[in-house]
PDB file of C-alpha atoms in Angstrom:
ATOM      1  CA  MET A   1      17.048  -1.734  -3.410  1.00 91.00           C
ATOM      2  CA  ILE A   2      13.886   0.242  -4.157  1.00 98.00           C
ATOM      3  CA  ASP A   3      13.922   3.907  -5.175  1.00 98.00           C
ATOM      4  CA  LEU A   4      10.709   5.554  -3.932  1.00 98.00           C
ATOM      5  CA  TYR A   5       9.548   8.731  -5.590  1.00 98.00           C
ATOM      6  CA  THR A   6       6.987  10.262  -3.293  1.00 98.00           C
ATOM      7  CA  ALA A   7       5.563  13.171  -1.333  1.00 97.00           C
ATOM      8  CA  ALA A   8       3.653  13.570   1.961  1.00 96.00           C
ATOM      9  CA  THR A   9       0.233  12.532   0.675  1.00 96.00           C
ATOM     10  CA  PRO A  10      -2.027   9.558   1.508  1.00 97.00           C
ATOM     11  CA  ASN A  11      -1.044   7.821  -1.712  1.00 98.00           C
ATOM     12  CA  GLY A  12       2.626   8.411  -1.046  1.00 98.00           C
ATOM     13  CA  HIS A  13       2.399   7.190   2.509  1.00 98.00           C
ATOM     14  CA  LYS A  14       0.739   3.941   1.405  1.00 98.00           C
ATOM     15  CA  ILE A  15       3.993   2.922  -0.192  1.00 98.00           C
ATOM     16  CA  SER A  16       6.379   4.043   2.531  1.00 98.00           C
ATOM     17  CA  ILE A  17       4.199   2.224   5.096  1.00 98.00           C
ATOM     18  CA  ALA A  18       4.345  -0.951   2.987  1.00 98.00           C
ATOM     19  CA  LEU A  19       8.072  -0.744   2.506  1.00 98.00           C
ATOM     20  CA  GLU A  20       8.505  -0.349   6.265  1.00 98.00           C
ATOM     21  CA  GLU A  21       6.175  -3.235   7.034  1.00 98.00           C
ATOM     22  CA  LEU A  22       7.983  -5.443   4.570  1.00 98.00           C
ATOM     23  CA  ALA A  23      11.421  -4.333   5.872  1.00 98.00           C
ATOM     24  CA  LEU A  24      12.601  -3.666   2.334  1.00 98.00           C
ATOM     25  CA  PRO A  25      15.604  -1.371   1.818  1.00 97.00           C
ATOM     26  CA  TYR A  26      14.631   1.761  -0.045  1.00 98.00           C
ATOM     27  CA  THR A  27      15.824   5.252  -0.905  1.00 98.00           C
ATOM     28  CA  VAL A  28      13.406   8.125  -0.698  1.00 98.00           C
ATOM     29  CA  HIS A  29      13.246  10.826  -3.359  1.00 98.00           C
ATOM     30  CA  THR A  30      10.780  13.524  -2.199  1.00 98.00           C
ATOM     31  CA  LEU A  31       9.306  15.456  -5.083  1.00 97.00           C
ATOM     32  CA  ASP A  32       8.322  19.095  -4.754  1.00 95.00           C
ATOM     33  CA  LEU A  33       4.712  19.031  -6.031  1.00 94.00           C
ATOM     34  CA  ALA A  34       4.309  22.829  -5.754  1.00 91.00           C
ATOM     35  CA  GLN A  35       7.216  23.199  -8.176  1.00 93.00           C
ATOM     36  CA  ARG A  36       5.606  20.507 -10.427  1.00 95.00           C
ATOM     37  CA  GLU A  37       8.667  18.356 -10.229  1.00 96.00           C
ATOM     38  CA  GLN A  38       6.387  15.384 -10.920  1.00 97.00           C
ATOM     39  CA  LYS A  39       5.791  16.812 -14.452  1.00 97.00           C
ATOM     40  CA  GLN A  40       9.480  16.981 -15.364  1.00 97.00           C
ATOM     41  CA  PRO A  41      10.630  14.747 -18.277  1.00 98.00           C
ATOM     42  CA  TRP A  42      12.886  12.668 -16.084  1.00 98.00           C
ATOM     43  CA  PHE A  43       9.998  11.692 -13.825  1.00 98.00           C
ATOM     44  CA  LEU A  44       7.541  11.182 -16.738  1.00 98.00           C
ATOM     45  CA  ALA A  45       9.953   8.544 -17.956  1.00 98.00           C
ATOM     46  CA  ILE A  46       9.149   6.663 -14.691  1.00 98.00           C
ATOM     47  CA  ASN A  47       5.480   7.493 -14.538  1.00 98.00           C
ATOM     48  CA  PRO A  48       3.931   8.828 -17.766  1.00 98.00           C
ATOM     49  CA  ASN A  49       0.959  10.099 -15.712  1.00 98.00           C
ATOM     50  CA  GLY A  50       3.160  12.500 -13.798  1.00 98.00           C
ATOM     51  CA  ARG A  51       1.841  11.579 -10.333  1.00 97.00           C
ATOM     52  CA  ILE A  52       3.411  10.248  -7.160  1.00 98.00           C
ATOM     53  CA  PRO A  53       4.103   7.647  -5.934  1.00 98.00           C
ATOM     54  CA  ALA A  54       6.285   5.562  -8.155  1.00 98.00           C
ATOM     55  CA  ILE A  55       9.093   3.096  -7.519  1.00 98.00           C
ATOM     56  CA  VAL A  56      12.034   1.775  -9.460  1.00 98.00           C
ATOM     57  CA  ASP A  57      13.192  -1.726  -8.473  1.00 98.00           C
ATOM     58  CA  ARG A  58      16.963  -1.573  -8.980  1.00 97.00           C
ATOM     59  CA  ALA A  59      17.223  -5.345  -8.386  1.00 96.00           C
ATOM     60  CA  ALA A  60      14.877  -6.021 -11.282  1.00 97.00           C
ATOM     61  CA  ALA A  61      16.714  -4.268 -14.101  1.00 97.00           C
ATOM     62  CA  ASP A  62      15.406  -0.843 -12.977  1.00 98.00           C
ATOM     63  CA  PHE A  63      11.754  -1.934 -13.400  1.00 98.00           C
ATOM     64  CA  ALA A  64       9.429   1.046 -12.782  1.00 98.00           C
ATOM     65  CA  VAL A  65       5.988   0.706 -11.200  1.00 98.00           C
ATOM     66  CA  PHE A  66       3.446   3.510 -10.881  1.00 98.00           C
ATOM     67  CA  GLU A  67      -0.072   3.755  -9.398  1.00 98.00           C
ATOM     68  CA  SER A  68      -0.179   3.168  -5.669  1.00 98.00           C
ATOM     69  CA  GLY A  69      -2.400   0.084  -5.818  1.00 98.00           C
ATOM     70  CA  ALA A  70      -0.188  -1.539  -8.436  1.00 98.00           C
ATOM     71  CA  ILE A  71       2.887  -0.766  -6.327  1.00 98.00           C
ATOM     72  CA  LEU A  72       1.304  -2.378  -3.228  1.00 98.00           C
ATOM     73  CA  ILE A  73       0.525  -5.527  -5.180  1.00 98.00           C
ATOM     74  CA  TYR A  74       3.986  -5.652  -6.715  1.00 98.00           C
ATOM     75  CA  LEU A  75       5.704  -5.335  -3.317  1.00 98.00           C
ATOM     76  CA  ALA A  76       3.389  -7.872  -1.708  1.00 98.00           C
ATOM     77  CA  GLU A  77       3.880 -10.440  -4.471  1.00 98.00           C
ATOM     78  CA  MET A  78       7.651  -9.829  -4.438  1.00 97.00           C
ATOM     79  CA  THR A  79       7.910 -10.620  -0.753  1.00 98.00           C
ATOM     80  CA  GLY A  80       5.022 -13.079  -0.329  1.00 98.00           C
ATOM     81  CA  ARG A  81       3.566 -10.963   2.456  1.00 98.00           C
ATOM     82  CA  LEU A  82       0.530  -8.748   3.114  1.00 98.00           C
ATOM     83  CA  LEU A  83      -1.413 -10.545   0.282  1.00 98.00           C
ATOM     84  CA  PRO A  84      -2.648 -14.139   0.623  1.00 98.00           C
ATOM     85  CA  ARG A  85      -1.641 -16.628  -2.009  1.00 96.00           C
ATOM     86  CA  ASP A  86      -4.906 -18.620  -2.036  1.00 97.00           C
ATOM     87  CA  ALA A  87      -7.428 -17.435  -4.620  1.00 98.00           C
ATOM     88  CA  ARG A  88     -10.197 -16.512  -2.203  1.00 98.00           C
ATOM     89  CA  GLY A  89      -7.954 -14.771   0.332  1.00 98.00           C
ATOM     90  CA  ARG A  90      -6.204 -12.857  -2.472  1.00 98.00           C
ATOM     91  CA  SER A  91      -9.506 -11.832  -4.002  1.00 98.00           C
ATOM     92  CA  CYS A  92     -10.796 -10.562  -0.680  1.00 98.00           C
ATOM     93  CA  VAL A  93      -7.750  -8.342  -0.161  1.00 98.00           C
ATOM     94  CA  LEU A  94      -7.902  -7.041  -3.733  1.00 98.00           C
ATOM     95  CA  GLN A  95     -11.608  -6.223  -3.362  1.00 98.00           C
ATOM     96  CA  TRP A  96     -10.947  -3.961  -0.377  1.00 98.00           C
ATOM     97  CA  LEU A  97      -7.899  -2.498  -2.030  1.00 98.00           C
ATOM     98  CA  MET A  98      -9.997  -1.562  -5.070  1.00 98.00           C
ATOM     99  CA  PHE A  99     -12.651  -0.159  -2.691  1.00 98.00           C
ATOM    100  CA  GLN A 100     -10.026   2.365  -1.645  1.00 98.00           C
ATOM    101  CA  MET A 101      -8.684   2.962  -5.144  1.00 98.00           C
ATOM    102  CA  GLY A 102     -12.115   3.506  -6.701  1.00 98.00           C
ATOM    103  CA  GLY A 103     -14.022   4.958  -3.747  1.00 98.00           C
ATOM    104  CA  ILE A 104     -12.253   6.206  -0.628  1.00 98.00           C
ATOM    105  CA  GLY A 105      -9.375   7.927  -2.447  1.00 98.00           C
ATOM    106  CA  PRO A 106     -11.269   9.694  -5.240  1.00 98.00           C
ATOM    107  CA  MET A 107     -14.145  10.766  -2.973  1.00 98.00           C
ATOM    108  CA  MET A 108     -11.895  12.103  -0.217  1.00 98.00           C
ATOM    109  CA  GLY A 109      -9.753  13.770  -2.824  1.00 97.00           C
ATOM    110  CA  GLN A 110     -12.777  15.604  -4.253  1.00 98.00           C
ATOM    111  CA  ALA A 111     -13.971  16.506  -0.746  1.00 98.00           C
ATOM    112  CA  ASN A 112     -10.568  18.029  -0.062  1.00 96.00           C
ATOM    113  CA  VAL A 113     -10.684  20.089  -3.244  1.00 96.00           C
ATOM    114  CA  PHE A 114     -14.131  21.540  -2.620  1.00 97.00           C
ATOM    115  CA  TYR A 115     -13.865  21.810   1.178  1.00 96.00           C
ATOM    116  CA  ARG A 116     -10.273  23.020   1.455  1.00 94.00           C
ATOM    117  CA  TYR A 117      -8.724  24.194  -1.779  1.00 93.00           C
ATOM    118  CA  LEU A 118     -11.265  26.015  -3.915  1.00 94.00           C
ATOM    119  CA  PRO A 119     -11.298  29.756  -3.129  1.00 90.00           C
ATOM    120  CA  GLU A 120     -15.073  29.783  -3.402  1.00 93.00           C
ATOM    121  CA  LYS A 121     -17.270  27.386  -1.449  1.00 93.00           C
ATOM    122  CA  ILE A 122     -19.684  25.423  -3.606  1.00 97.00           C
ATOM    123  CA  GLN A 123     -21.824  23.912  -0.842  1.00 97.00           C
ATOM    124  CA  PRO A 124     -23.729  21.345  -2.978  1.00 98.00           C
ATOM    125  CA  ALA A 125     -20.391  19.890  -4.129  1.00 98.00           C
ATOM    126  CA  ILE A 126     -19.047  19.858  -0.571  1.00 98.00           C
ATOM    127  CA  ASP A 127     -22.171  18.141   0.687  1.00 98.00           C
ATOM    128  CA  ARG A 128     -22.068  15.605  -2.180  1.00 98.00           C
ATOM    129  CA  TYR A 129     -18.477  14.502  -1.580  1.00 98.00           C
ATOM    130  CA  GLN A 130     -18.540  14.614   2.189  1.00 98.00           C
ATOM    131  CA  GLY A 131     -21.779  12.648   2.168  1.00 98.00           C
ATOM    132  CA  GLU A 132     -20.287   9.996  -0.133  1.00 98.00           C
ATOM    133  CA  CYS A 133     -17.191   9.751   2.103  1.00 98.00           C
ATOM    134  CA  ARG A 134     -19.438   9.252   5.131  1.00 98.00           C
ATOM    135  CA  ARG A 135     -21.267   6.462   3.330  1.00 98.00           C
ATOM    136  CA  LEU A 136     -18.004   4.728   2.470  1.00 98.00           C
ATOM    137  CA  PHE A 137     -16.787   5.123   6.050  1.00 98.00           C
ATOM    138  CA  GLN A 138     -19.978   3.462   7.209  1.00 98.00           C
ATOM    139  CA  VAL A 139     -19.254   0.548   4.881  1.00 98.00           C
ATOM    140  CA  LEU A 140     -15.826   0.206   6.443  1.00 98.00           C
ATOM    141  CA  ASP A 141     -17.268   0.460   9.973  1.00 98.00           C
ATOM    142  CA  GLY A 142     -19.749  -2.280   9.169  1.00 98.00           C
ATOM    143  CA  ARG A 143     -17.020  -4.511   7.817  1.00 98.00           C
ATOM    144  CA  LEU A 144     -14.857  -3.921  10.868  1.00 98.00           C
ATOM    145  CA  ARG A 145     -17.721  -4.682  13.261  1.00 98.00           C
ATOM    146  CA  ASP A 146     -16.989  -8.423  12.986  1.00 97.00           C
ATOM    147  CA  ASN A 147     -13.468  -8.368  11.541  1.00 98.00           C
ATOM    148  CA  GLU A 148     -10.242  -7.166  13.084  1.00 98.00           C
ATOM    149  CA  PHE A 149      -8.947  -6.141   9.683  1.00 98.00           C
ATOM    150  CA  LEU A 150     -10.604  -5.649   6.339  1.00 98.00           C
ATOM    151  CA  ALA A 151      -9.702  -8.928   4.673  1.00 98.00           C
ATOM    152  CA  GLY A 152      -8.551 -11.555   7.189  1.00 94.00           C
ATOM    153  CA  ASP A 153      -5.072 -10.764   8.398  1.00 98.00           C
ATOM    154  CA  TYR A 154      -3.489  -7.327   8.179  1.00 98.00           C
ATOM    155  CA  SER A 155      -2.840  -6.627   4.533  1.00 98.00           C
ATOM    156  CA  ILE A 156      -2.185  -4.087   1.804  1.00 98.00           C
ATOM    157  CA  ALA A 157      -5.954  -3.416   1.861  1.00 98.00           C
ATOM    158  CA  ASP A 158      -5.658  -2.051   5.423  1.00 98.00           C
ATOM    159  CA  ILE A 159      -2.613   0.035   4.503  1.00 98.00           C
ATOM    160  CA  ALA A 160      -4.271   1.615   1.506  1.00 98.00           C
ATOM    161  CA  ASN A 161      -7.550   2.462   3.236  1.00 98.00           C
ATOM    162  CA  TRP A 162      -5.923   3.572   6.508  1.00 98.00           C
ATOM    163  CA  ALA A 163      -3.560   6.029   4.763  1.00 98.00           C
ATOM    164  CA  TRP A 164      -6.578   7.921   3.511  1.00 98.00           C
ATOM    165  CA  VAL A 165      -9.143   7.482   6.298  1.00 98.00           C
ATOM    166  CA  ARG A 166      -6.726   8.747   8.918  1.00 97.00           C
ATOM    167  CA  THR A 167      -6.974  12.202   7.248  1.00 96.00           C
ATOM    168  CA  HIS A 168     -10.767  12.352   7.620  1.00 97.00           C
ATOM    169  CA  ARG A 169     -10.738  15.663   9.498  1.00 95.00           C
ATOM    170  CA  TRP A 170      -8.931  17.338   6.622  1.00 95.00           C
ATOM    171  CA  SER A 171     -11.869  16.377   4.467  1.00 96.00           C
ATOM    172  CA  GLY A 172     -14.260  17.816   7.028  1.00 96.00           C
ATOM    173  CA  ILE A 173     -15.691  14.441   8.098  1.00 97.00           C
ATOM    174  CA  GLU A 174     -16.203  13.283  11.671  1.00 96.00           C
ATOM    175  CA  ILE A 175     -16.259   9.639  12.705  1.00 97.00           C
ATOM    176  CA  ASP A 176     -17.299   9.916  16.380  1.00 97.00           C
ATOM    177  CA  ASP A 177     -20.237   7.561  15.782  1.00 97.00           C
ATOM    178  CA  LEU A 178     -18.168   4.910  13.961  1.00 98.00           C
ATOM    179  CA  PRO A 179     -16.561   2.969  16.840  1.00 98.00           C
ATOM    180  CA  HIS A 180     -15.202   0.072  14.794  1.00 98.00           C
ATOM    181  CA  LEU A 181     -13.549   2.394  12.348  1.00 98.00           C
ATOM    182  CA  GLN A 182     -11.995   4.325  15.232  1.00 98.00           C
ATOM    183  CA  ARG A 183     -10.687   1.149  16.797  1.00 98.00           C
ATOM    184  CA  TRP A 184      -9.083   0.086  13.523  1.00 98.00           C
ATOM    185  CA  LEU A 185      -7.484   3.507  12.983  1.00 98.00           C
ATOM    186  CA  LYS A 186      -5.924   3.455  16.431  1.00 98.00           C
ATOM    187  CA  GLN A 187      -4.781  -0.140  16.138  1.00 98.00           C
ATOM    188  CA  ILE A 188      -2.962   0.376  12.849  1.00 98.00           C
ATOM    189  CA  ARG A 189      -1.465   3.689  13.902  1.00 98.00           C
ATOM    190  CA  ALA A 190       0.194   1.925  16.856  1.00 98.00           C
ATOM    191  CA  ARG A 191       2.298  -0.200  14.518  1.00 98.00           C
ATOM    192  CA  PRO A 192       5.927   1.018  14.473  1.00 98.00           C
ATOM    193  CA  ALA A 193       6.231   0.504  10.727  1.00 98.00           C
ATOM    194  CA  VAL A 194       3.147   2.649  10.173  1.00 98.00           C
ATOM    195  CA  GLN A 195       4.521   5.437  12.327  1.00 97.00           C
ATOM    196  CA  GLN A 196       7.754   5.405  10.390  1.00 98.00           C
ATOM    197  CA  GLY A 197       5.915   5.192   7.085  1.00 98.00           C
ATOM    198  CA  ILE A 198       3.805   8.334   7.652  1.00 97.00           C
ATOM    199  CA  ALA A 199       6.960  10.214   8.571  1.00 97.00           C
ATOM    200  CA  THR A 200       8.545   9.343   5.213  1.00 96.00           C
ATOM    201  CA  PRO A 201       8.385  12.086   4.149  1.00 95.00           C
ATOM    202  CA  PRO A 202       6.823  14.001   7.036  1.00 92.00           C
ATOM    203  CA  SER A 203       3.714  16.094   6.313  1.00 86.00           C
ATOM    204  CA  ALA A 204       4.135  19.852   6.159  1.00 76.00           C
ATOM    205  CA  LEU A 205       0.941  20.218   8.233  1.00 70.00           C
ATOM    206  CA  ASP A 206      -0.589  18.181  11.009  1.00 64.00           C
ATOM    207  CA  ARG A 207      -3.997  17.007   9.757  1.00 55.00           C
ATOM    208  CA  ASP A 208      -5.407  18.083  13.122  1.00 53.00           C
ATOM    209  CA  ALA A 209      -3.924  21.592  12.886  1.00 54.00           C
ATOM    210  CA  SER A 210      -5.823  24.688  13.932  1.00 58.00           C
ATOM    211  CA  ASP A 211      -8.018  26.520  11.439  1.00 60.00           C
ATOM    212  CA  ASP A 212      -5.456  29.321  11.122  1.00 65.00           C
ATOM    213  CA  GLU A 213      -2.616  26.874  10.453  1.00 60.00           C
ATOM    214  CA  ALA A 214      -4.780  25.033   7.928  1.00 62.00           C
ATOM    215  CA  ARG A 215      -5.721  28.255   6.176  1.00 64.00           C
ATOM    216  CA  LYS A 216      -2.076  29.286   5.722  1.00 62.00           C
ATOM    217  CA  PHE A 217      -1.195  25.847   4.426  1.00 64.00           C
ATOM    218  CA  VAL A 218      -4.081  25.872   1.915  1.00 68.00           C
ATOM    219  CA  GLU A 219      -3.082  29.263   0.598  1.00 64.00           C
ATOM    220  CA  GLY A 220       0.416  27.957  -0.156  1.00 58.00           C
ATOM    221  CA  ALA A 221      -0.701  24.555  -1.439  1.00 60.00           C
ATOM    222  CA  ARG A 222      -3.614  25.616  -3.642  1.00 63.00           C
ATOM    223  CA  GLN A 223      -1.330  25.765  -6.693  1.00 57.00           C
ATOM    224  CA  MET A 224      -0.639  22.029  -6.308  1.00 57.00           C
ATOM    225  CA  VAL A 225      -4.268  21.175  -7.086  1.00 60.00           C
ATOM    226  CA  GLU A 226      -4.816  20.613 -10.730  1.00 51.00           C
ATOM    227  CA  MET A 227      -8.149  22.281 -11.460  1.00 45.00           C
ATOM    228  CA  GLY A 228      -8.003  21.683 -15.210  1.00 47.00           C
ATOM    229  CA  ARG A 229      -8.085  24.237 -17.933  1.00 43.00           C
ATOM    230  CA  SER A 230     -10.913  25.642 -19.979  1.00 38.00           C
ATOM    231  CA  PRO A 231     -10.816  24.762 -23.695  1.00 39.00           C
ATOM    232  CA  ARG A 232     -11.340  28.472 -24.361  1.00 37.00           C
ATOM    233  CA  ALA A 233      -8.028  29.173 -22.660  1.00 33.00           C
ATOM    234  CA  GLY A 234      -6.289  26.723 -24.917  1.00 34.00           C
ATOM    235  CA  GLY A 235      -5.727  24.135 -22.197  1.00 30.00           C
TER     236      GLY A 235
END
């Protein structure tokens, strides 16, 4: 049995999708990020970084794993699925997984902060992060031109990248001119395990919501974004 500590974010949904795909039994513990439940001592004992997602494998002496990429690898290796065992196939999957961990996730995250969450609009920053996201999307589109999935068969690399790229409109990025990326998004979304995974837990806001709905959500969610503290303020 796996205990999943999570919230309705792309990183959280990576793990619920993987658990559904692997048909592993798990119990969901949804953390209230607005109330900073992820910073409570009990959760810091599971993940010292105080971020979701994290898992505890009850069948392995309560072994805790944090960082979404590390969790995906752990689950894939535990089951022997979604990650090839041969060296080249494994490396290919891990390369595209790290592409998401080091590129897609951080860049889309920053685009979200500057485009959605900051009360003042800093256009150069918005342009910088949206532009880098577009470049990364073009890399994916190029890869998918001649490949059904990112690294051979459907894998944890597809799960990780898809969980973020599907939210592209929230980052203010259109993909109408990236047909191979669109095909891949639709193909993966059609998988029953993926549909169940993104509903575990369900998002508080549809990523395609109207501007008014999005504005109300942002006003309530702004406190969840850690902006950092000025040294002058003692932070």
